[in-house]
Every structure is written in C-alpha cells, then in structure tokens.
C-alpha cells in the first residue's frame, strides 16, 4: 500500500468515518476543513511515524508538512529519500 | 438597587484612557481601542435601529475574531443578551440553542460548515448578520453584511443602554442535552464581579498582552478576552493550536506577558515543541484551568520558565468563569491544590445532606459570590437543584485544608471532561440509542494523559440488527461536535447494574 493510500485510509476511517474515497481530496486542508483538531494531528503523526518508519521532529510539526494528504506524502517522501 | 452598570462602559473607559493602544490583533488586522469603540458603537446603532431592545437575546456563531468581539460588546451596548454559541457544534444543536434562547438576531459566518444547514433549519423570522465576504446564498432570510452595519450612522457617542446589575448580559450553553439545554444566565453584575476579581489577582494592567488560543464562547476564553480589554491590555488572537510551533512564534513575536491554557495545551507544548529554545522572557504569567494538570507537567513548566508565574485555577461557567486560584508563590507548598477563593468568593464543603463538614473532610464543593450565575435559562427545575439558597452546588468533590486551600478529589456527577470541554454522557447516549441495532448504551469518561478524559461507550446490541464501531462513531460525528465523538466503542452482552437496576458506570470505567 502506498503512503498516500495509508494516510487516506487512516484519515477516512478515524476522522471522516467512511470508506467513501470522494469524502477527502488530497489537497484538503485538515485545519481549514476542520477534519482534525490539535489532538488529531498528534494521532496522525503517531500513525505516520509507525507506518512509515520516520520520526517527526518538533520543528517539522508545521502545516507545510502535515496539513493535507499531499503535504504528508511529500514530507514522508523527503524524509525517506 | 438599580444602577447604571452596563459592562460595555469598561470598554469605553479603556478607549478613553488608551485610545491609540492596540486592543486586538487578528492576523494582519490590528485594532486600537479607539477603533474598537467606534466599531462597537456602529454595530450597536445597527442593532438598536433594527429593533433590538433591552433583554433581547442575540446569538453569535463566530470563531474568535475582531467581529466576534465587536458583536459581543455591541449587543451589550444595545442592552441585549449575548448568546455566544459553540462554533464546533452541528446545525441541529445550534438551531436548538437559538430557538431555546429566543434569539432575535444571529451573527454568523457562512464559512462555518454548518451555516447553510442552519439557515435551512431556522425560520425566516431571524435577522442575520453575515461577517464573511463570501455571502451565503439564501433568499429566505433577511441577511445584512458586516460592512453594512459598520457603516451604520452613529447617533450616540457611546451607546450603553441603561441596565441594572441584575440584568442579563450573557447566556452560555453548557453541557446539557438536546431536550434539556443548559443555558447559564450571567448578569452584568456577575461579569463585573468576576472580571474585577481576576484583574485583581492576576494584577493585569494596560502593560499586559496575551496570545489567546482558547475559544471565547467558553467561559475561560470569555474571561481572558474581557479582563484584558477592561484592563487596557492587548489580545492577540490565535484560533488554532494544531501547530504549537506557530503559537510559540506568536508569543515571541508579540513579546506577550501572558498565556493561558488547559492541561492539554501545556501537554502538547511540553511534548511537541522545544519550549526551552524560545525567548519567552517577556512572559510574566501563565494560567491553567479546565481540569487537573499532571504534577509532572507543572514541574516541567516551572523548570523551563522559572521566572514566569504559573497560576493554577479552578472555575465553572456557572460561576461566570473563576472560583479559585493558586498563587505561584504557594505552588510548591500546595502542589495539587486549586488554591484559595478569588476575591469575593466563599467555599464550603458539604456532606450529602447539605451540612458543612470540617476542614480536611471530603464533600461536595459549594461556592457563593456575586459571580454565581442567575440560574439556567428557562430551566427552573435544574436551577433549583444547582443553586441552593444562593450557593452554587458545583458537583465537584474536594476538601479544604486548615489554611483554606481547596483540593479537588473527583466529581459527584458523571459529567465527562475532554480537554476543555464538559460533556453530558446522557447527550452521547441519547444520540447513539437512535441507531438501529442498539439496545442499550452507556458513555463514560476514561482517564487520558493528554486530554484528562476521553469518551468510551459501551453498547449492547439489539437482536434486530448489527452495527459496528464505525457506524456508531460516524453517527456521532454526523450529529455532534467532533469532541463528543467517542474514542472507542465496545460491544458488550450486558451492562453491569445494581440490584435496583441502576447502571454501575464506575465498573465500566475499569473494563
């Protein structure tokens, strides 16, 4: 399963409670769309750390890295390259 | 005694004294006290010209913003009663509160995801003020834009309709249920008493400034907003705490003197930022309320910010906001305490029969003072169970030591506290029982390191249908604010009951 599929699956299951893929666009801002809150973003970080084998440093906890599926995929790609 | 005590006059005083000082910073927008007072006046003129009179309720469904603050004070200036609603709530809850409060007019932002659904639900009798530039498409309601009301001709230099101390200023909906909303009624006198005490014990002055991350529609955030503006201080708005690094950067950028949070705010700061690497030397004080903070986190904050006063506090919406505070100087000696009553407040610990108990004995915390609410709006039955001869029955259990410091030991009610949110388990249960396939359901709050508590529900299947955890959580998410969605759903064969049939919630907490 690709990183994108994993992230989408996690967000759809845990915050949108559906497997309807159309419920989440990859560029949807988690903050602006109210998809996750401040504790939800910690859960997403824990998920990608576990699933992708990376560590999200405190300084990396910024919207540019984490605020959408697209941003996370790019961030994980950068970390693992 | 009736006297001219409209609380909005405190803002006009700040504007007279500090006209060019920054009152609010909202992103790129900076508002001086003069500008704030002018815009409050314009908005108040609009309300008055459009029929808002003393004691009329007006709802605000806005995130923390310049518009929220102006709308709030304009309503007070017009003699109205502010009904500031939770912006995380779903349209059905918003509708319920608007109808229950009898609001005449609504300030809303069509960028809120629920606005469209809300407008479809409510009748066209409501006047709507829309604050976003993306105007909602709706032909059935009378909708006025924010810009229009700010251009309203001002007929009075300082609108402040005459009210008495006893007149209502605000209704705050708290942890009720759909059928029984709990609207805490706060008078101008309540607000004045509580905010004056807070300004006193925090020693707030016009030299102070704060980055605020707490929602204004809750009593904690509400008290921060008003105390700072009454003192002539500056409030920097920060609506999201999702990226704590951004919040810390604002603290540094604005060299603020204060910061306030709930336990999870500090848990996140301590665990997900390099707090020690930021120059927070301007920070004079930190306040924490909204539930007990782990002692380890208190000690870590003290270690990272040794020069900053850390003030632990306790309060309830029913007490306007604040009941007690633990002075920073007593923190080590009285670790675990929520402190002494704030000026004007008294505590008593009482047994189940309502009799006062001795120092050191655990019982229910009762509080009295001019900050105690007038009651619950249109709910005399719950008011009579909560206000006993002028004393607020808090539902919290605790003891007072020989020096008068209060230590909380638990809650008498089953109320669940998630982060800063207080939630009635009955509300969750009422929603889940609607689902086909659910025979019985119980919601409980289980301990959580970050949030204090999280919601767990236990469901007994009916024979007729089969549902899974996602079905239950999805249903909750569809109908309730996200913080009310259970963290886990467990299916059980039966619920533990006493011989008389009462569900033993405490046993479920241990599963």
mmCIF file of C-alpha atoms in Angstrom, chain A residues 13-15 17-19 30-31 33-39 41-43 45 49 56-59 61-64 66-67, chain B residues 88 113 240-246 264 268 270-274 277-278 450-451 470 473-475 477 482-483 485-487:
data_model
loop_
_atom_site.group_PDB
_atom_site.id
_atom_site.type_symbol
_atom_site.label_atom_id
_atom_site.label_comp_id
_atom_site.label_asym_id
_atom_site.label_seq_id
_atom_site.Cartn_x
_atom_site.Cartn_y
_atom_site.Cartn_z
ATOM 1 C CA UNK A 13 -11.532 5.797 8.950
ATOM 2 C CA UNK A 14 -10.720 7.852 12.042
ATOM 3 C CA UNK A 15 -11.942 11.368 11.285
ATOM 4 C CA UNK A 17 -15.760 7.599 9.481
ATOM 5 C CA UNK A 18 -16.242 6.377 5.947
ATOM 6 C CA UNK A 19 -14.562 4.438 3.181
ATOM 7 C CA UNK A 30 -7.090 19.445 7.683
ATOM 8 C CA UNK A 31 -7.190 22.747 9.570
ATOM 9 C CA UNK A 33 -11.850 21.915 6.649
ATOM 10 C CA UNK A 34 -11.962 21.080 10.347
ATOM 11 C CA UNK A 35 -11.058 17.465 9.599
ATOM 12 C CA UNK A 36 -8.756 17.082 12.598
ATOM 13 C CA UNK A 37 -8.001 19.115 15.712
ATOM 14 C CA UNK A 38 -4.877 19.579 17.812
ATOM 15 C CA UNK A 39 -5.038 16.071 19.244
ATOM 16 C CA UNK A 41 -2.779 15.880 14.342
ATOM 17 C CA UNK A 42 -0.800 14.147 17.104
ATOM 18 C CA UNK A 43 -2.540 10.885 16.205
ATOM 19 C CA UNK A 45 1.943 11.993 13.471
ATOM 20 C CA UNK A 49 5.886 7.524 12.449
ATOM 21 C CA UNK A 56 8.600 13.764 13.032
ATOM 22 C CA UNK A 57 10.793 16.293 14.807
ATOM 23 C CA UNK A 58 9.094 19.053 16.804
ATOM 24 C CA UNK A 59 10.282 21.668 14.326
ATOM 25 C CA UNK A 61 5.262 19.885 13.058
ATOM 26 C CA UNK A 62 4.091 22.642 10.731
ATOM 27 C CA UNK A 63 1.215 22.845 8.234
ATOM 28 C CA UNK A 64 3.600 22.752 5.278
ATOM 29 C CA UNK A 66 1.183 17.905 7.767
ATOM 30 C CA UNK A 67 -1.906 19.869 6.770
ATOM 31 C CA UNK B 88 -17.808 23.357 16.637
ATOM 32 C CA UNK B 113 -19.544 24.442 7.602
ATOM 33 C CA UNK B 240 -5.787 27.087 16.176
ATOM 34 C CA UNK B 241 -3.449 25.161 18.384
ATOM 35 C CA UNK B 242 -2.885 22.410 15.819
ATOM 36 C CA UNK B 243 0.636 23.612 15.153
ATOM 37 C CA UNK B 244 2.028 24.681 18.543
ATOM 38 C CA UNK B 245 5.262 25.946 16.994
ATOM 39 C CA UNK B 246 3.220 28.658 15.280
ATOM 40 C CA UNK B 264 -3.707 19.503 27.073
ATOM 41 C CA UNK B 268 1.320 19.491 23.777
ATOM 42 C CA UNK B 270 5.921 20.297 26.597
ATOM 43 C CA UNK B 271 5.912 17.207 24.407
ATOM 44 C CA UNK B 272 5.774 18.572 20.894
ATOM 45 C CA UNK B 273 7.859 21.748 20.969
ATOM 46 C CA UNK B 274 11.305 22.736 22.127
ATOM 47 C CA UNK B 277 14.573 27.252 22.824
ATOM 48 C CA UNK B 278 12.103 30.142 22.561
ATOM 49 C CA UNK B 450 -3.244 14.345 27.352
ATOM 50 C CA UNK B 451 -6.932 15.256 27.462
ATOM 51 C CA UNK B 470 -17.506 2.912 12.763
ATOM 52 C CA UNK B 473 -18.751 6.913 15.605
ATOM 53 C CA UNK B 474 -19.978 8.062 12.183
ATOM 54 C CA UNK B 475 -23.459 8.681 13.577
ATOM 55 C CA UNK B 477 -19.780 12.667 14.048
ATOM 56 C CA UNK B 482 -16.139 16.313 16.936
ATOM 57 C CA UNK B 483 -15.005 16.403 20.575
ATOM 58 C CA UNK B 485 -17.339 11.547 19.195
ATOM 59 C CA UNK B 486 -16.379 8.518 21.317
ATOM 60 C CA UNK B 487 -12.777 7.470 21.179
#
